XYZ file of C-alpha atoms in Angstrom:
475
model
C 2.619 3.428 -13.929
C 4.924 2.375 -11.293
C 4.549 -1.289 -10.591
C 6.122 -2.818 -7.409
C 5.902 -6.944 -7.586
C 5.561 -8.291 -3.889
C 4.276 -6.272 -0.652
C 6.573 -7.447 1.636
C 9.065 -5.138 3.474
C 11.098 -3.980 0.750
C 8.578 -4.191 -1.260
C 6.047 -1.472 0.221
C 8.527 0.386 1.746
C 9.967 0.849 -2.113
C 6.331 1.686 -2.945
C 5.662 4.008 -0.448
C 8.767 6.051 -1.515
C 7.975 6.079 -4.877
C 4.558 7.419 -3.944
C 6.139 10.342 -2.663
C 6.791 11.445 -6.214
C 4.213 9.483 -8.327
C 0.823 8.820 -7.483
C 0.250 6.105 -9.602
C 2.066 3.136 -8.188
C 0.332 -0.174 -7.881
C 1.533 -2.826 -5.561
C 0.968 -6.649 -6.870
C 1.265 -9.234 -4.246
C 1.018 -12.773 -5.525
C -0.729 -13.948 -2.178
C -4.265 -13.154 -1.193
C -2.837 -10.583 2.190
C 0.065 -8.924 2.051
C 3.205 -9.136 4.052
C 2.371 -13.167 3.992
C 6.078 -14.325 3.108
C 9.619 -13.662 4.003
C 8.170 -10.840 6.177
C 5.737 -12.413 8.345
C 8.081 -15.663 9.860
C 11.459 -13.838 10.831
C 13.020 -12.445 14.305
C 11.521 -9.184 13.622
C 15.132 -7.836 14.698
C 16.578 -4.436 13.586
C 19.939 -4.818 13.487
C 22.701 -2.665 15.005
C 24.790 -2.444 11.394
C 28.098 -4.444 13.357
C 27.622 -7.744 11.891
C 28.191 -7.362 8.546
C 30.867 -8.230 6.499
C 32.398 -4.456 5.803
C 32.075 -3.563 1.759
C 28.994 -5.813 1.779
C 25.898 -4.350 0.069
C 24.497 -5.479 2.891
C 26.933 -3.300 5.223
C 26.019 -0.235 3.213
C 22.247 -0.462 4.005
C 22.006 -1.908 7.366
C 22.673 0.676 9.523
C 21.422 3.339 7.260
C 18.350 1.776 7.422
C 18.251 1.110 11.571
C 18.541 5.233 12.070
C 15.629 5.586 9.491
C 13.200 3.487 11.725
C 12.278 6.365 14.134
C 11.042 8.343 10.997
C 9.128 5.480 9.917
C 7.796 4.384 13.431
C 6.601 8.173 13.670
C 5.554 8.513 9.982
C 3.711 5.218 9.855
C 2.563 4.777 13.462
C 4.339 1.339 13.887
C 5.732 0.082 17.355
C 9.829 0.463 16.962
C 11.258 -0.410 20.559
C 15.317 0.175 20.525
C 15.665 -2.879 23.290
C 18.758 -2.748 22.334
C 21.099 -6.455 21.914
C 23.980 -8.127 22.915
C 26.359 -10.648 21.321
C 27.516 -13.336 24.348
C 30.427 -14.482 24.724
C 30.773 -18.164 26.612
C 34.231 -19.507 26.203
C 37.531 -18.076 24.838
C 36.360 -18.649 21.082
C 33.559 -16.534 21.661
C 35.999 -13.634 23.014
C 37.917 -14.066 19.496
C 34.568 -13.599 17.784
C 33.477 -10.702 20.020
C 36.888 -8.466 19.010
C 35.864 -9.561 14.986
C 32.341 -7.842 15.458
C 34.401 -4.416 17.182
C 36.307 -4.732 14.347
C 33.620 -4.837 11.772
C 31.472 -2.402 13.572
C 34.640 -0.028 13.404
C 34.764 -0.579 9.584
C 31.117 -0.179 9.170
C 30.634 3.233 10.739
C 28.853 2.011 13.409
C 29.589 3.840 16.992
C 26.547 3.274 19.107
C 28.398 0.096 20.940
C 29.940 -0.766 24.065
C 31.971 -3.804 24.999
C 30.471 -5.588 28.693
C 32.333 -7.201 31.064
C 30.625 -10.187 32.696
C 29.818 -7.999 35.976
C 27.846 -5.303 33.799
C 26.460 -7.671 31.516
C 24.758 -9.618 34.023
C 23.626 -6.457 36.050
C 21.615 -6.061 32.713
C 20.762 -9.456 31.819
C 20.359 -11.458 35.088
C 18.843 -14.881 34.074
C 21.679 -15.173 30.831
C 24.225 -18.126 31.611
C 26.440 -17.510 34.849
C 29.462 -18.505 32.147
C 28.948 -15.508 30.466
C 31.996 -13.521 29.881
C 31.206 -10.834 27.737
C 29.151 -9.142 25.302
C 29.503 -6.652 22.558
C 26.200 -4.334 23.482
C 24.365 -2.470 20.640
C 21.900 0.023 22.315
C 19.837 0.903 18.716
C 19.106 -2.558 18.015
C 15.459 -2.753 18.346
C 12.484 -5.122 17.867
C 9.148 -4.283 15.964
C 6.693 -6.104 13.995
C 7.469 -6.456 10.150
C 3.964 -6.761 8.808
C 2.574 -3.574 10.648
C 4.965 -1.674 8.847
C 3.934 -3.463 5.577
C 0.249 -2.731 6.392
C 0.613 1.103 7.337
C 3.223 1.333 4.419
C 0.387 -0.153 2.182
C -2.373 1.985 3.870
C -0.443 4.960 2.834
C 0.152 4.044 -1.030
C -3.936 3.955 -0.881
C -4.343 6.681 0.789
C -2.070 8.715 -1.310
C -3.303 7.628 -4.481
C -1.881 4.346 -5.680
C -3.191 0.713 -5.132
C -2.728 -2.418 -3.584
C -3.982 -5.606 -5.377
C -4.100 -9.127 -4.232
C -3.893 -12.500 -5.662
C -1.667 -10.937 -8.792
C 0.556 -13.408 -9.928
C 3.209 -12.307 -12.010
C 3.112 -14.937 -15.333
C 4.659 -13.221 -18.497
C 5.890 -9.698 -19.221
C 5.721 -8.447 -23.021
C 7.893 -5.474 -23.748
C 5.999 -2.997 -25.699
C 6.707 0.413 -26.958
C 9.211 0.887 -23.958
C 7.150 -0.069 -21.564
C 6.013 -3.429 -19.763
C 2.911 -5.515 -20.406
C 2.491 -7.429 -17.012
C 0.453 -10.458 -17.428
C -1.178 -12.378 -14.233
C -2.427 -15.882 -13.411
C -5.925 -14.453 -12.990
C -5.903 -13.383 -16.769
C -5.499 -9.934 -15.921
C -2.958 -7.378 -17.278
C -1.467 -3.647 -16.898
C 0.991 -1.551 -18.611
C 3.786 -0.248 -16.729
C 6.050 2.296 -17.268
C 8.982 1.090 -14.736
C 8.524 -1.862 -12.880
C 10.166 -2.986 -9.514
C 11.510 -6.388 -9.067
C 10.813 -6.882 -4.921
C 9.063 -10.709 -4.941
C 10.797 -12.024 -2.302
C 11.851 -15.847 -2.331
C 10.830 -15.707 -6.313
C 12.657 -12.567 -6.767
C 15.057 -14.807 -9.378
C 11.980 -16.526 -10.894
C 10.887 -13.096 -11.343
C 13.859 -11.762 -12.701
C 13.854 -14.382 -15.780
C 10.099 -13.403 -16.808
C 12.222 -10.017 -17.719
C 14.779 -11.937 -19.816
C 17.262 -10.820 -16.441
C 19.574 -12.864 -14.549
C 19.724 -12.284 -10.770
C 21.987 -14.605 -8.170
C 19.794 -18.043 -7.739
C 17.818 -17.893 -4.357
C 17.281 -21.028 -2.359
C 15.117 -21.311 0.568
C 16.905 -21.157 4.369
C 14.289 -22.050 6.608
C 14.265 -21.405 10.350
C 12.023 -22.620 13.105
C 11.283 -20.654 15.916
C 9.321 -20.922 19.457
C 7.657 -18.158 20.646
C 6.875 -18.056 24.575
C 4.350 -16.362 26.673
C 4.194 -13.418 28.712
C 3.706 -14.726 32.149
C 7.391 -14.795 32.922
C 10.155 -12.116 32.234
C 13.029 -13.509 30.783
C 15.467 -10.834 28.906
C 15.487 -6.999 28.274
C 17.270 -7.451 25.093
C 18.094 -9.370 22.141
C 20.560 -11.880 22.934
C 22.419 -13.331 20.279
C 25.503 -15.921 20.391
C 28.525 -15.307 18.832
C 27.583 -15.568 14.772
C 28.502 -18.248 12.281
C 29.241 -18.431 8.500
C 26.130 -19.409 8.289
C 23.709 -17.666 10.586
C 23.635 -15.274 13.220
C 22.460 -17.891 15.441
C 19.473 -19.094 17.936
C 18.666 -15.992 20.129
C 16.056 -15.247 22.742
C 14.528 -11.969 22.512
C 11.643 -10.054 23.907
C 8.251 -9.152 21.432
C 6.642 -6.207 21.251
C 3.380 -8.074 22.630
C 5.187 -8.635 26.089
C 6.228 -12.397 25.009
C 9.842 -13.916 24.223
C 11.332 -15.311 21.059
C 13.739 -18.100 20.949
C 15.569 -19.254 17.332
C 16.050 -19.648 14.686
C 17.558 -22.726 13.239
C 19.389 -22.405 9.418
C 18.235 -25.500 7.018
C 18.601 -24.874 3.385
C 15.855 -26.793 1.737
C 14.470 -26.522 -1.784
C 10.929 -26.018 -1.603
C 9.933 -22.436 -1.248
C 7.199 -23.111 0.630
C 8.038 -25.976 3.183
C 7.266 -23.954 6.520
C 6.928 -27.200 8.274
C 8.157 -27.335 11.899
C 10.360 -30.630 12.710
C 11.011 -31.984 15.815
C 15.104 -32.202 15.652
C 14.656 -28.175 14.806
C 12.898 -27.227 17.565
C 15.192 -29.545 19.723
C 17.997 -27.258 18.409
C 16.208 -24.058 19.538
C 15.934 -25.175 22.722
C 19.034 -26.752 23.592
C 20.854 -23.628 21.776
C 18.590 -20.824 24.072
C 19.065 -22.537 26.857
C 22.721 -22.475 27.213
C 22.062 -18.671 26.789
C 19.562 -18.288 28.999
C 18.755 -21.447 31.663
C 15.693 -19.647 32.949
C 13.733 -20.661 30.108
C 10.512 -22.507 30.546
C 9.618 -24.641 27.738
C 7.727 -27.289 29.889
C 4.368 -24.760 30.387
C 5.527 -21.320 28.963
C 5.425 -22.320 24.860
C 2.428 -20.591 23.398
C 3.408 -21.751 19.566
C 6.487 -23.468 17.270
C 6.210 -21.861 13.851
C 8.694 -21.459 11.096
C 10.004 -18.769 8.371
C 12.104 -18.976 4.694
C 14.535 -16.571 4.056
C 15.754 -15.866 0.826
C 19.722 -16.748 0.629
C 22.221 -16.787 -2.351
C 25.672 -17.828 -3.211
C 26.746 -14.805 -2.886
C 25.251 -13.945 0.906
C 24.499 -10.354 -0.142
C 21.889 -8.562 -1.660
C 21.352 -7.854 -5.632
C 19.849 -4.297 -6.734
C 20.266 -2.730 -9.634
C 18.536 -1.924 -13.033
C 17.445 -5.169 -15.510
C 17.092 -4.672 -19.108
C 15.260 -1.580 -19.389
C 13.028 -0.077 -17.161
C 12.986 -2.527 -14.922
C 15.067 -2.973 -11.326
C 15.635 -6.218 -9.608
C 15.765 -5.855 -5.276
C 16.766 -9.531 -5.237
C 18.548 -11.911 -2.779
C 17.326 -9.796 0.631
C 17.786 -12.221 3.785
C 19.222 -10.331 6.962
C 19.329 -7.992 7.632
C 16.417 -7.372 5.008
C 14.180 -6.126 7.608
C 16.887 -3.418 8.786
C 18.217 -2.015 5.348
C 14.621 -1.948 3.978
C 13.884 1.935 4.430
C 17.521 2.443 3.074
C 16.831 0.357 -0.092
C 13.674 2.467 -0.774
C 15.369 5.496 -0.606
C 18.349 4.260 -2.661
C 16.366 2.845 -5.661
C 14.277 6.125 -6.132
C 17.196 8.519 -5.182
C 19.778 6.748 -7.282
C 18.104 4.238 -9.667
C 15.781 5.865 -10.671
C 16.778 9.287 -10.828
C 20.282 8.572 -11.467
C 20.914 5.472 -13.210
C 17.918 5.356 -15.607
C 17.534 9.270 -15.446
C 14.131 9.304 -14.570
C 13.435 13.008 -13.427
C 11.083 13.521 -10.098
C 9.888 15.663 -8.379
C 8.000 15.482 -4.874
C 4.817 15.812 -4.455
C 2.908 18.686 -2.753
C -0.273 16.488 -1.675
C 1.945 13.964 -0.737
C 0.374 12.542 3.033
C 3.572 11.399 5.063
C 1.467 10.554 8.258
C -0.733 7.576 8.586
C -3.105 7.342 11.618
C -3.475 3.473 13.031
C -6.943 2.304 14.307
C -6.101 2.824 18.191
C -5.646 -0.230 20.438
C -8.535 0.230 22.638
C -6.872 -1.053 25.700
C -4.109 1.289 25.370
C -6.350 4.178 25.718
C -7.270 5.258 29.223
C -10.998 4.278 30.589
C -12.393 7.431 30.198
C -11.666 7.543 26.409
C -12.991 4.000 26.351
C -16.173 4.305 28.144
C -16.705 7.070 26.064
C -15.925 5.039 22.583
C -18.327 2.045 24.454
C -21.161 4.815 24.758
C -20.755 5.988 20.713
C -20.187 2.304 19.862
C -21.334 -0.904 22.443
C -19.217 -3.310 20.099
C -16.128 -1.026 21.913
C -17.309 -2.867 25.120
C -17.520 -6.575 23.648
C -14.235 -8.231 24.268
C -13.691 -10.597 21.268
C -9.999 -12.065 22.109
C -9.281 -12.361 25.591
C -5.624 -12.894 25.535
C -5.025 -9.696 23.837
C -8.165 -7.905 24.763
C -9.750 -6.904 21.262
C -12.870 -5.981 20.809
C -15.472 -6.399 18.131
C -14.958 -3.172 17.235
C -11.734 -2.740 16.109
C -12.399 -6.374 14.226
C -15.263 -4.669 12.608
C -13.017 -2.207 11.719
C -10.769 -4.357 10.280
C -13.077 -5.907 7.981
C -14.128 -2.355 6.702
C -10.357 -1.863 6.172
C -10.285 -4.678 3.732
C -9.687 -7.799 6.176
C -11.313 -10.980 4.885
C -9.637 -13.807 6.353
C -8.959 -14.674 9.827
C -5.423 -13.981 9.603
C -5.913 -10.504 7.711
C -7.596 -10.122 11.304
C -4.996 -11.774 13.083
C -2.323 -9.808 11.676
C -4.075 -6.405 11.675
C -5.777 -6.604 15.050
C -3.910 -9.027 16.994
C -6.930 -11.076 17.454
C -5.878 -14.854 17.987
C -2.098 -13.778 18.231
C -2.216 -14.311 22.166
C -1.396 -17.277 24.448
C -4.771 -19.551 23.792
C -3.637 -19.348 19.494
C -7.466 -18.560 18.906
C -8.772 -21.442 20.806
C -11.483 -19.290 22.109
C -12.098 -16.182 19.639
C -11.643 -17.881 16.302
C -15.320 -19.159 15.980
C -16.506 -15.386 17.109
C -14.416 -13.919 14.151
C -15.248 -16.198 11.716
C -19.015 -15.408 12.054
C -17.947 -11.551 12.276
C -16.695 -11.686 9.067
C -19.317 -13.911 7.429
C -21.810 -10.923 9.118
C -19.937 -7.793 8.018
C -19.148 -9.104 4.414
C -22.061 -11.574 3.230
C -19.522 -14.466 2.955
C -20.674 -17.849 4.277
C -19.113 -19.356 6.811
C -17.866 -22.219 5.309
C -16.179 -19.635 2.885
C -14.188 -18.045 5.486
C -10.233 -18.981 5.505
C -7.523 -19.099 7.604
C -4.865 -17.069 4.936
C -4.477 -18.744 1.304
C -6.882 -20.888 -0.876
C -7.788 -24.448 0.389
C -7.561 -23.085 4.221
C -10.915 -23.504 4.884
C -12.163 -23.580 9.200
C -15.316 -25.210 8.250
C -16.313 -27.280 5.272
C -20.467 -27.015 5.131
C -23.306 -25.081 7.297
C -22.908 -25.163 10.555
C -25.302 -23.416 13.132
C -23.365 -20.135 14.381
C -23.905 -19.060 17.881
């Protein structure tokens, strides 16, 4: 059995890649749902590969990973929109930074970029600061929804004979006859022939359980503001020139039609601190307005949130074999989402086969293409009408913001959704402008009816995140 610790974007894609060769692949996730950590709270950008320091591990995988996302999109039925990105120069110092980024692009082998003058830039992005002087434009930069890729990759593993196990926090490891016995907090244990440590923020702690040392990970918090869909602000991802710490506070469209501003970059101590702060959100407002002055934070804000990314003093990925048949994929900070498909192939094709000398042969019965449950509002009305005739639940709208039907929510529950966030990330219900103000009670009731859980047992996400604490009348 091959064990993958962590069901984020990196762990899920590694598990899927291994599963092309070996059926017996298990993903162990400490949370009660997948994609609940670093993957959930980031900018969701597939970067162009021009920013990372030449010679770094990040640079090795970023551009290659970007190229693989067309394949990922087709095979896993996930949205990847190549909207392009601009790094915008607002002053003379910024112009020097643009020149440095161009040199990095050349060294990193990135061919898909242009240097645009002011007229060309403002023609493409008319709402930018009128003081903008120039940009480095990268047409292959893209946006996606990382959790959607994880959900589909995990589904692929299960369809192809593997397992995805949640609420599995690894607490102890024993080596046994060249294998590992893995002990989990819930009292269960499993024997693994090979282990991939892709535990995100906790990868350094997991490595110690195997007796290995990887670079120490500390969390870096980024705060964001999500704006609604009723005003069009930008067409592409808009970056300021980067600093030594961060790519900067950006403005970008989201896959579902909204707009995102952020993030900040603050080193913190707790790996669980997802709070937003007055100071952080003020910083997001000020820096994003310097790029796009038309942003309306007085009426157009949908939500604020924060995400954590795993940072190390080395500021680079650590991807290598540990003691025995264990591989540590650690310190996967930005551009981890972009690099993930390339990292997956490297782990399987080089570390497992070349470095660990484990011969693998591709399975003939592997199912490569994974369908996604259709979002009915995206279908033509004739098709939708036929579905309603077969199942009246397809005609009952539950989430009006994103137009999600009862049928879609019941389908998500059938496929394993048990919490409100499960339903949210699978269907987009409660992701819209009202943030669940109108649909959450209905979703809670549907989960209760379909699963047999009492309404007070239905959680928002993790243990303790109850919505109601006693029996109530459900309408």
